[in-house]
Short mmCIF file of C-alpha atoms in Angstrom, two decimals:
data_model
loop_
_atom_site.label_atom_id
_atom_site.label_comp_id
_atom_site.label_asym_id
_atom_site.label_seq_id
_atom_site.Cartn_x
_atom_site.Cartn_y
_atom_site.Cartn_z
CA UNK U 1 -2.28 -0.17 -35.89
CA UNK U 2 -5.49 1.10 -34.73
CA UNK U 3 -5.99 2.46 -31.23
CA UNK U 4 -7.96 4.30 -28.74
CA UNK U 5 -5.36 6.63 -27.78
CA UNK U 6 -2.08 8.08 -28.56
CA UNK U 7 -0.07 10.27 -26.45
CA UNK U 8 3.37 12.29 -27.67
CA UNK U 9 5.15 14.83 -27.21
CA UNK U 10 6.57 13.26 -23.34
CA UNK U 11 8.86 11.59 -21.88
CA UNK U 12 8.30 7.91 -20.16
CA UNK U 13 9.88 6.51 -16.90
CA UNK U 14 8.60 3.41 -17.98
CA UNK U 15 10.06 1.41 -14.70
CA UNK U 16 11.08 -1.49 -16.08
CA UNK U 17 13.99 -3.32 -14.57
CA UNK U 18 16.94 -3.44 -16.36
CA UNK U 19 16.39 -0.57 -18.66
CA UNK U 20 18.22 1.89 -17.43
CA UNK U 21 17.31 4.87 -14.85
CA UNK U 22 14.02 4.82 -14.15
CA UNK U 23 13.45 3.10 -17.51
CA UNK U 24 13.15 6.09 -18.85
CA UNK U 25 12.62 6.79 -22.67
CA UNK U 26 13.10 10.43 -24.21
CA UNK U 27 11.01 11.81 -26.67
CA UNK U 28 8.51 8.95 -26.43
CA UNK U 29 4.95 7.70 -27.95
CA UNK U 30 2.23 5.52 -25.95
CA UNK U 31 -0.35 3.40 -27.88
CA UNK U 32 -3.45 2.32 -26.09
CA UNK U 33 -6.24 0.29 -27.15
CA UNK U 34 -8.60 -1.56 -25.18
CA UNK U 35 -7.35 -0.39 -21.94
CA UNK U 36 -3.85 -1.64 -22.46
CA UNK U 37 -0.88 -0.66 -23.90
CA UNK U 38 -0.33 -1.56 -27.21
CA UNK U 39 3.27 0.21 -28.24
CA UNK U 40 5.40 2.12 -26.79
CA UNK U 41 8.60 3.36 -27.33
CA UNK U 42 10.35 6.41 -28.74
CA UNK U 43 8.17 8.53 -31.28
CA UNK U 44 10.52 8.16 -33.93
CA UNK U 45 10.17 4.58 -34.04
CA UNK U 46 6.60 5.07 -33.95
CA UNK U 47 4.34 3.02 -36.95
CA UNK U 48 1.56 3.82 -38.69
CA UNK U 49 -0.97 4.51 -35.98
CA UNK U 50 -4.98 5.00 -36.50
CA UNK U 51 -6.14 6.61 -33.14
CA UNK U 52 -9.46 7.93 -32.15
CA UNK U 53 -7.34 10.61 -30.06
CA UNK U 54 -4.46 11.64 -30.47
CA UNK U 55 -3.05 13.97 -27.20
CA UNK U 56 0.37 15.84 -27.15
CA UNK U 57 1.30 16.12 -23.44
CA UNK U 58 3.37 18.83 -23.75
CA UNK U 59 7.27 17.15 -23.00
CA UNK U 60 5.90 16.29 -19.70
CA UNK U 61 6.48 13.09 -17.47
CA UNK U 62 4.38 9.57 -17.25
CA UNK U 63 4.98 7.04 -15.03
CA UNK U 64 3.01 3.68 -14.10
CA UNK U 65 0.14 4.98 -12.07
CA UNK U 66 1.01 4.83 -8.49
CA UNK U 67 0.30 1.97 -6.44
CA UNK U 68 -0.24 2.44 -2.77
CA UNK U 69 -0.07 -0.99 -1.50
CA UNK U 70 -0.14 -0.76 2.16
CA UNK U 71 -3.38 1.47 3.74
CA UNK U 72 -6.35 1.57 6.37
CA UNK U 73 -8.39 4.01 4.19
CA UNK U 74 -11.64 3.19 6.18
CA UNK U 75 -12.14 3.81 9.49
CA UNK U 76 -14.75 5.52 11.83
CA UNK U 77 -13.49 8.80 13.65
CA UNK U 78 -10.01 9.89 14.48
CA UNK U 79 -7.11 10.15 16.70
CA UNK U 80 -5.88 13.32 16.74
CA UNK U 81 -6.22 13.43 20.50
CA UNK U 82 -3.37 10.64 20.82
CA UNK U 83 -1.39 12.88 18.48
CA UNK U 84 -1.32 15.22 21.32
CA UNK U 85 -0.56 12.45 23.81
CA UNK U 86 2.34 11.77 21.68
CA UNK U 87 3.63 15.11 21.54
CA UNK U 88 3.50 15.14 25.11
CA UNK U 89 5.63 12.25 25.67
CA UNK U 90 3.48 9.47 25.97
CA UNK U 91 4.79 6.23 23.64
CA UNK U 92 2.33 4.22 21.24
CA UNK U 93 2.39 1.28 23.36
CA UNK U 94 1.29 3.40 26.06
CA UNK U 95 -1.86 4.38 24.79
CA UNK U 96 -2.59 1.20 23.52
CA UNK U 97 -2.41 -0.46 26.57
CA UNK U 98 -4.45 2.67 28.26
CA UNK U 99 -7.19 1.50 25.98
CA UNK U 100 -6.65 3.77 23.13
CA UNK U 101 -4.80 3.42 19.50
CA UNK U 102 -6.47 1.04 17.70
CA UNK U 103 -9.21 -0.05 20.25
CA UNK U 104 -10.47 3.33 20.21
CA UNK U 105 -11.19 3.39 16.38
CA UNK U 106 -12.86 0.08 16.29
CA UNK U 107 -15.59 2.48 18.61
CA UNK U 108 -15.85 4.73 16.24
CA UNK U 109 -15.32 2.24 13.34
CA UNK U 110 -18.44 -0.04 14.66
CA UNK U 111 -20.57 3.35 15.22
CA UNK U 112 -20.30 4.45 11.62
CA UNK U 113 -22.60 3.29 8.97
CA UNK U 114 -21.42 2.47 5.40
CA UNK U 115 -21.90 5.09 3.86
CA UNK U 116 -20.16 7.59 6.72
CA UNK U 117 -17.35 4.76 6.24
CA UNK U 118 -17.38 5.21 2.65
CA UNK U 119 -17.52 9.08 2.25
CA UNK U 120 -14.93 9.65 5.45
CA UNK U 121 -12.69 7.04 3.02
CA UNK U 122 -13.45 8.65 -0.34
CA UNK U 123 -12.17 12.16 1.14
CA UNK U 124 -8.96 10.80 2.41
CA UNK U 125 -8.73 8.44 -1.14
CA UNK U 126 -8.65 12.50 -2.64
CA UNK U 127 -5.54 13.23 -1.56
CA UNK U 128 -3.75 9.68 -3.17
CA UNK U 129 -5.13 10.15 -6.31
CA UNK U 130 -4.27 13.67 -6.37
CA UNK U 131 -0.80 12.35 -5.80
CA UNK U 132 -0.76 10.06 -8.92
CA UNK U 133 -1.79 6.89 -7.35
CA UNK U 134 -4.24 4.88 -9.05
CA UNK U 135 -4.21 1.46 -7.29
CA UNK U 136 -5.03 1.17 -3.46
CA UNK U 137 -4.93 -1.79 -1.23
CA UNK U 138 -7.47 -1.38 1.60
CA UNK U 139 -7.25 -3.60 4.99
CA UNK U 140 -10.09 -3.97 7.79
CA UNK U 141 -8.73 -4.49 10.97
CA UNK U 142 -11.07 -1.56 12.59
CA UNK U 143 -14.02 -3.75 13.20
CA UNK U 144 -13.07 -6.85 14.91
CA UNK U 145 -16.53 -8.47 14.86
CA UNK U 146 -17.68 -10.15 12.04
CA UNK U 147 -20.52 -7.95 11.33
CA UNK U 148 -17.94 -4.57 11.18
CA UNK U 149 -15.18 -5.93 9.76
CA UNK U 150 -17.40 -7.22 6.83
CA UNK U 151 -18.90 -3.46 6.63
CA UNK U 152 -15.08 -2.79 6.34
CA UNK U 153 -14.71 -4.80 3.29
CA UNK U 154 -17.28 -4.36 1.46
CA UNK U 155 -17.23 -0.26 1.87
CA UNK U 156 -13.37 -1.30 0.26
CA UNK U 157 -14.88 -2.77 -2.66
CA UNK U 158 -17.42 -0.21 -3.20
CA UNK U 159 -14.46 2.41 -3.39
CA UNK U 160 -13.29 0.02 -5.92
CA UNK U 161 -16.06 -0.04 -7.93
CA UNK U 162 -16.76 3.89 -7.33
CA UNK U 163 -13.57 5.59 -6.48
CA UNK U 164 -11.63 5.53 -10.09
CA UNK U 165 -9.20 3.46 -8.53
CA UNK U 166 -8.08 -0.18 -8.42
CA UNK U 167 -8.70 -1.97 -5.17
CA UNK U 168 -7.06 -5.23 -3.35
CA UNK U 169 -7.85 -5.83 0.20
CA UNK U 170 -6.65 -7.30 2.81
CA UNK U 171 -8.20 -8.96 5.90
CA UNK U 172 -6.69 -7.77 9.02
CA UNK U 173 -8.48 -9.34 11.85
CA UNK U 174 -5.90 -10.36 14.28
CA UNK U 175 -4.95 -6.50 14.29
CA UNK U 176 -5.77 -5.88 17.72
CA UNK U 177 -7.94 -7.46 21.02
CA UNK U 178 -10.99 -6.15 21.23
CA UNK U 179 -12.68 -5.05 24.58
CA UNK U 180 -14.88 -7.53 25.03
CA UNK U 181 -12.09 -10.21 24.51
CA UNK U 182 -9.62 -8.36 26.96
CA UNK U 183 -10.09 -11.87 29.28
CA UNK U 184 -10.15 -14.15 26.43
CA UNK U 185 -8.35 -13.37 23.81
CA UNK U 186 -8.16 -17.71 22.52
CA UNK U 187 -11.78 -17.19 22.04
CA UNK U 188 -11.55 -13.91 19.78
CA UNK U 189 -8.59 -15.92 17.57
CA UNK U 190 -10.77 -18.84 17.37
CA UNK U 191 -13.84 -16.00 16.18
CA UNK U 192 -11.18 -14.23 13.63
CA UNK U 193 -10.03 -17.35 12.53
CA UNK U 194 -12.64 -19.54 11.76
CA UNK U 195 -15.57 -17.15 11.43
CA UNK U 196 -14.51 -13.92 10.50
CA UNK U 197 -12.60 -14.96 7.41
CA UNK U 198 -14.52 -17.80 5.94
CA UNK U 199 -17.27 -15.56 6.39
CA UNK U 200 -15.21 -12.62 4.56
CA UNK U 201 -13.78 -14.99 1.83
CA UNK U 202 -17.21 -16.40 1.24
CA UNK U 203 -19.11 -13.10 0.37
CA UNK U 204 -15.44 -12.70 -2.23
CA UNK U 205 -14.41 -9.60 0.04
CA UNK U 206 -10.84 -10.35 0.39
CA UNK U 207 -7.93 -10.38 -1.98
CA UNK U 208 -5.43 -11.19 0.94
CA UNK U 209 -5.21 -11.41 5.04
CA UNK U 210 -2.43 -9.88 7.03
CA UNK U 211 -1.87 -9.38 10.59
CA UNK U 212 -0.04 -7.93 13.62
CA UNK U 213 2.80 -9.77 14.66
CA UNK U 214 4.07 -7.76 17.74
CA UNK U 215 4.07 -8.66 21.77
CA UNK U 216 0.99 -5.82 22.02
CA UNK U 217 -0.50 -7.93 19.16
CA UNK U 218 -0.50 -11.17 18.53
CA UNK U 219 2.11 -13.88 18.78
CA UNK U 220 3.80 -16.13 15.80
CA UNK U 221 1.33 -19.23 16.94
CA UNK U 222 -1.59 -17.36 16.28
CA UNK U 223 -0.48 -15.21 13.15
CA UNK U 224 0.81 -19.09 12.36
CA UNK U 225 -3.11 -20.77 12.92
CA UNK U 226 -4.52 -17.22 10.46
CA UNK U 227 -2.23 -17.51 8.17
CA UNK U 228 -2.40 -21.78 7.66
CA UNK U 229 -6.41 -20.99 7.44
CA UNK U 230 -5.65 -18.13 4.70
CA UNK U 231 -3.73 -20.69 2.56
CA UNK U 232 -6.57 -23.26 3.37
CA UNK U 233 -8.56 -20.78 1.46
CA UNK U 234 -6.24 -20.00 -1.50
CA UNK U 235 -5.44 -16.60 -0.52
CA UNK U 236 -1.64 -14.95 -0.08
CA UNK U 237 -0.90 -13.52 3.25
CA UNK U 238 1.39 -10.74 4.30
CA UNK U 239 2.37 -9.32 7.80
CA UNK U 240 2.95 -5.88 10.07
CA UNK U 241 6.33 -7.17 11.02
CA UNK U 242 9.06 -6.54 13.50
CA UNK U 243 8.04 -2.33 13.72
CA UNK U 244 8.24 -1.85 17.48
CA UNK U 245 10.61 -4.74 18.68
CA UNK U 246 11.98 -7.65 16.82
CA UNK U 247 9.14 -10.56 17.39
CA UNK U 248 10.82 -12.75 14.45
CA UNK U 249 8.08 -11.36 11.91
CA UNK U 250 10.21 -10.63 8.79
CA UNK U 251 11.27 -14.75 9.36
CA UNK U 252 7.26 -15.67 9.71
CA UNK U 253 6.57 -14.11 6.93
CA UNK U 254 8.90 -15.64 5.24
CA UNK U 255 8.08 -19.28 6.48
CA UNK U 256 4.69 -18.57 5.01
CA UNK U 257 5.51 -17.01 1.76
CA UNK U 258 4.14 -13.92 1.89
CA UNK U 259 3.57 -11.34 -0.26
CA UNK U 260 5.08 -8.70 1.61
CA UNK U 261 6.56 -7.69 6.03
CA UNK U 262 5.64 -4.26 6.49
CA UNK U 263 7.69 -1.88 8.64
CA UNK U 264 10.27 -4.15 9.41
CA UNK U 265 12.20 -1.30 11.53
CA UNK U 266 13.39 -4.19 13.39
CA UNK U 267 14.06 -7.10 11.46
CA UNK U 268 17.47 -8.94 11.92
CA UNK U 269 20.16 -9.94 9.39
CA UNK U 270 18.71 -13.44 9.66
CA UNK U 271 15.11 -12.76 8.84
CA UNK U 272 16.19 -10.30 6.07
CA UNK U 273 18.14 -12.99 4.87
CA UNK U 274 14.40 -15.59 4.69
CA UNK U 275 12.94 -12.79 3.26
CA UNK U 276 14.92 -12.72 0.12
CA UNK U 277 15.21 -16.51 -0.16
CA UNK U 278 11.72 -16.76 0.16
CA UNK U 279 11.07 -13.64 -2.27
CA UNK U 280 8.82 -11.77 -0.01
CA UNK U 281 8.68 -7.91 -0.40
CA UNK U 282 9.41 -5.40 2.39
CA UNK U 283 6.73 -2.95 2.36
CA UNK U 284 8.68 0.58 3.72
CA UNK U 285 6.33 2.98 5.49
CA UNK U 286 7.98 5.80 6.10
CA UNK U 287 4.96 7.91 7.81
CA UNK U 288 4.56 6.00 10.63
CA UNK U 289 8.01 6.09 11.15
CA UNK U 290 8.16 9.57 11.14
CA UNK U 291 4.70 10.09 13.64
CA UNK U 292 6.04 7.78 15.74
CA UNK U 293 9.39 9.43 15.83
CA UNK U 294 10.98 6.51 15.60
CA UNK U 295 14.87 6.51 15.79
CA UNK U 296 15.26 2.97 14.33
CA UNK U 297 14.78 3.04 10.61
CA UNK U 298 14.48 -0.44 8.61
CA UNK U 299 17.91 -2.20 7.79
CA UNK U 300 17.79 -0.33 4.44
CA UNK U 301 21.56 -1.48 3.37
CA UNK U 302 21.03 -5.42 4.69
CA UNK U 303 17.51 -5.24 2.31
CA UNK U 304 19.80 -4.08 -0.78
CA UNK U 305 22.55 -6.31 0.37
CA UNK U 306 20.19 -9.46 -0.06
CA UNK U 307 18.39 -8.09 -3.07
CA UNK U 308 15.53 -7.77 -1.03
CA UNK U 309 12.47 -5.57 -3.03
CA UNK U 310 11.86 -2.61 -1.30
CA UNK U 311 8.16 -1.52 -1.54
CA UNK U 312 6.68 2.36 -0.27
CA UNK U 313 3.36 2.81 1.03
CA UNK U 314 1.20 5.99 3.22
CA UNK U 315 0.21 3.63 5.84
CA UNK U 316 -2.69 5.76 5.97
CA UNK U 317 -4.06 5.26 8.99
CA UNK U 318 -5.80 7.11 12.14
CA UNK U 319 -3.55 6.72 14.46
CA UNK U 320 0.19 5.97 13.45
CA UNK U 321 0.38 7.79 9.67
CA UNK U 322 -2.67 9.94 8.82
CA UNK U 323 -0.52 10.47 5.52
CA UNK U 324 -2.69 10.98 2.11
CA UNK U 325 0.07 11.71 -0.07
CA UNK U 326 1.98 9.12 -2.13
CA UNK U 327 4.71 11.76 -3.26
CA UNK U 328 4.67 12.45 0.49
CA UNK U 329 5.68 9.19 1.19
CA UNK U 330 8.42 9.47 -1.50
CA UNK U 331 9.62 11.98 -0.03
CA UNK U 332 9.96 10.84 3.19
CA UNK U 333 11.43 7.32 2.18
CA UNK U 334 14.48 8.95 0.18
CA UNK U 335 14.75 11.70 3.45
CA UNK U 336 14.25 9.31 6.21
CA UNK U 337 15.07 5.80 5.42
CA UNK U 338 17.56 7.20 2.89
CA UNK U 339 16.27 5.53 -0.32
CA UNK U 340 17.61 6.61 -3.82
CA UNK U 341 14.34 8.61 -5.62
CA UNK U 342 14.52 5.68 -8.12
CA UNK U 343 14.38 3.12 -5.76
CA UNK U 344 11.21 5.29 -3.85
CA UNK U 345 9.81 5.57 -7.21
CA UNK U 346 10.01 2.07 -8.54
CA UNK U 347 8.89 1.23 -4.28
CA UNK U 348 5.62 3.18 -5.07
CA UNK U 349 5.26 1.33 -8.99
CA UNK U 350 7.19 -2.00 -9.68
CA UNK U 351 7.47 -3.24 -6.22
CA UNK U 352 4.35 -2.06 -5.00
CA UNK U 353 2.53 -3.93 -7.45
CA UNK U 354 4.67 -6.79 -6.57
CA UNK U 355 3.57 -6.93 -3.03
CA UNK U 356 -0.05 -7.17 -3.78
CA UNK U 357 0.70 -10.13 -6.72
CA UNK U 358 -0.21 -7.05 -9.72
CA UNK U 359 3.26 -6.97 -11.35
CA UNK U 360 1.55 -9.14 -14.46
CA UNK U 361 -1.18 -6.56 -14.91
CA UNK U 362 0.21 -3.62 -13.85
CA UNK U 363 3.72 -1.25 -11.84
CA UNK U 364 5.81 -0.98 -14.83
CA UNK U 365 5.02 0.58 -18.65
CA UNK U 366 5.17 -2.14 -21.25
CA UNK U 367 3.42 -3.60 -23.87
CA UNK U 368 0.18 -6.01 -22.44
CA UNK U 369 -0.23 -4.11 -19.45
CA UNK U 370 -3.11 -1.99 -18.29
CA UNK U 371 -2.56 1.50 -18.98
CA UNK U 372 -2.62 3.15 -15.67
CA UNK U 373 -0.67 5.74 -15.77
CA UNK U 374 0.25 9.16 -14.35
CA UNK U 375 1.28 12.20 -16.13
CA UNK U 376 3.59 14.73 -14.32
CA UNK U 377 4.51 18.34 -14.47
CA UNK U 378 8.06 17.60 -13.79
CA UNK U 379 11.77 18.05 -16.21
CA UNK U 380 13.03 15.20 -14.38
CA UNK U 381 11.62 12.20 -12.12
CA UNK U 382 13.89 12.42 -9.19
CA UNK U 383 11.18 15.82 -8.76
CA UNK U 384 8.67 13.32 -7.61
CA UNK U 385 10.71 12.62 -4.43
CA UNK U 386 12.08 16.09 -4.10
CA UNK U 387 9.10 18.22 -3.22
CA UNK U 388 7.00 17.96 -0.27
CA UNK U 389 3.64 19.15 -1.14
CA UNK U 390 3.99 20.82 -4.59
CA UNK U 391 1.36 19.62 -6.62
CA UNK U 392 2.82 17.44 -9.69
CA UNK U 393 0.09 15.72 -11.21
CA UNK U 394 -1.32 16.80 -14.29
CA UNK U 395 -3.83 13.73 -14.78
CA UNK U 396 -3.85 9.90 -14.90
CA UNK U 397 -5.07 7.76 -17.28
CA UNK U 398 -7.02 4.44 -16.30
#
């Protein structure tokens, strides 16, 4: 067999379902050759390998490359000042009705050019792949014209082509009313709807559209009208669901098949229930749970009751999780929400890549897929959950 690269001397959390915790093989070998892997296994069922480079890693971990599948990476500014407000009592739906949240970084958002959009984004992109992630999925949402939310998207696909990292993005349009809307808000849907995404999909900016399904959002007829024009166009859809109050998102989501209802804080035993029948992922994010100081986590045991897939994601955001850390976000799903670290772990590689339709190419190691992968100073992978802001990563591969 000839190959690119081998590595040995590690161990493999390989991820696949079925295989035992974590997947995990002892002792094991990775073949790759034209970006994929081509064997892998244990080493002493290795064959006869040609490779241009051989590297012994030293008995240390790999895992899939992380996938963070749920993030605002680019946006103008930032809202540090409503952190404060927060601190001093004042709720999220406060400020955002005061004019602030995510109003106020569509200012700063429309202000920036792209490259300030790109460079503020390629900082805070630092601290993910320093955390072993090597697949981001990028919304716009800050912008909320056409002309900035297409600055949005095509800054994401720059990173993409750029950053080292995989990107999918999502359009977020109906993410918030923007000022000049405030007495009109049929004519902004009718602008997100029919303009800004045709005029998105057109220029091949966007991978997927999601929205905000929430009474300081927007309601299930007009996430309904986006979401029958994203299928119009061929593209999935996915939805912020049922985070501060339950709106009926997780079953909306469901009605439309979507990839994935994120937050879900929420969500009822009913629209759990859709949500498994209808094989959509929830997308856990733990940050903005904890900035918000939230005290109602998502129905963790009704989601593994109904063999629901249970996705983990930064959120990285401005306002609600300025989070940059994927072991972070581990860390906090296992402490908060109370996941196992192999369910947080296979959240951040399997499932992620589920939720943005990537499990074919990538989220688990096996034989076919890219080889995207992360290799870990750790004895043991539970350690990727465990500590909160030791640095683990020795490199990743891509």
């Amino acid at each position: 067999m000839k190959a690119d690269r081998l590595l040995i001397d590690c161990h493999v959390a390989t991820m696949v379902e079925g295989a035992g915790a974590y997947g995990a093989i002892p002792d094991a070998a990775v073949v790759i050759a034209d970006g994929r892997i081509a064997w892998i296994g244990p080493r002493a069922d290795l064959p006869t390998v040609q490779a241009v480079e051989t590297e012994r890693l030293d008995g240390r971990w790999i895992t899939p490359g992380l996938v963070d599948c749920h993030t605002h990476l680019v946006f103008g500014g930032d809202r540090s000042g409503e952190f404060e407000q927060r601190l001093g009592g004042a709720t999220y739906e406060q400020i955002a009705r005061a004019g602030g949240g995510i109003v106020s970084s569509v200012k700063a958002t429309r202000a920036a050019s792209e490259d300030d959009l790109f460079a503020s984004a390629m900082s805070r992109l630092e601290g993910l792949k320093a955390t072993g992630v090597t697949t981001v999925e990028i919304k716009s949402g800050y912008g909320l014209d056409r002309e900035t939310e297409l600055k949005m998207l095509r800054v994401a696909r720059r990173i993409g082509r750029e950053g080292g990292v995989r990107v999918r993005t999502s359009y977020l349009g109906l993410h918030a009313i923007p000022p000049e809307h405030r007495e009109d808000r049929a004519a902004y849907v009718d602008l997100a709807v029919d303009d800004m995404l045709p005029a998105a999909h057109a220029e091949g900016l966007v991978d997927a559209v999601d929205a905000y399904c929430e009474p300081i959002a927007f309601s299930i007829q007009e996430v309904s009208r986006l979401f029958d024009k994203a299928r119009g166009l061929g593209l999935p859809v996915k939805l912020h669901a049922d985070q501060l109050s339950n709106g009926g998102g997780a079953a909306l989501a469901a009605r439309h098949r979507a990839l994935s209802a994120d937050h879900i804080e929420h969500a009822t035993e009913d629209g759990v229930a859709a949500m498994a029948a209808a094989g959509v992922v929830a997308v856990l994010l733990p940050g903005a749970f904890l900035m918000l100081r939230e005290t109602q986590a998502p129905p963790i045991d009704l989601l593994r009751r109904h063999g629901v897939r249970m996705a983990v994601a930064t959120d990285c955001n401005p306002g609600t999780s300025p989070v940059a850390s994927m072991t972070a976000a581990l860390n906090l799903a296992c402490v908060q929400l109370r996941l196992t670290p192999e369910e947080a772990l296979a959240g951040a590689t399997r499932e992620a890549a589920r939720a943005l339709a990537l499990l074919d190419r990538i989220g688990t190691l096996e034989v076919g897929k890219a080889a995207e992968l992360a290799v870990w100073n750790i004895a043991r992978p539970a350690e990727l959950a465990y500590w909160l802001g030791k640095p683990l990563l020795h490199r990743t591969y891509r």
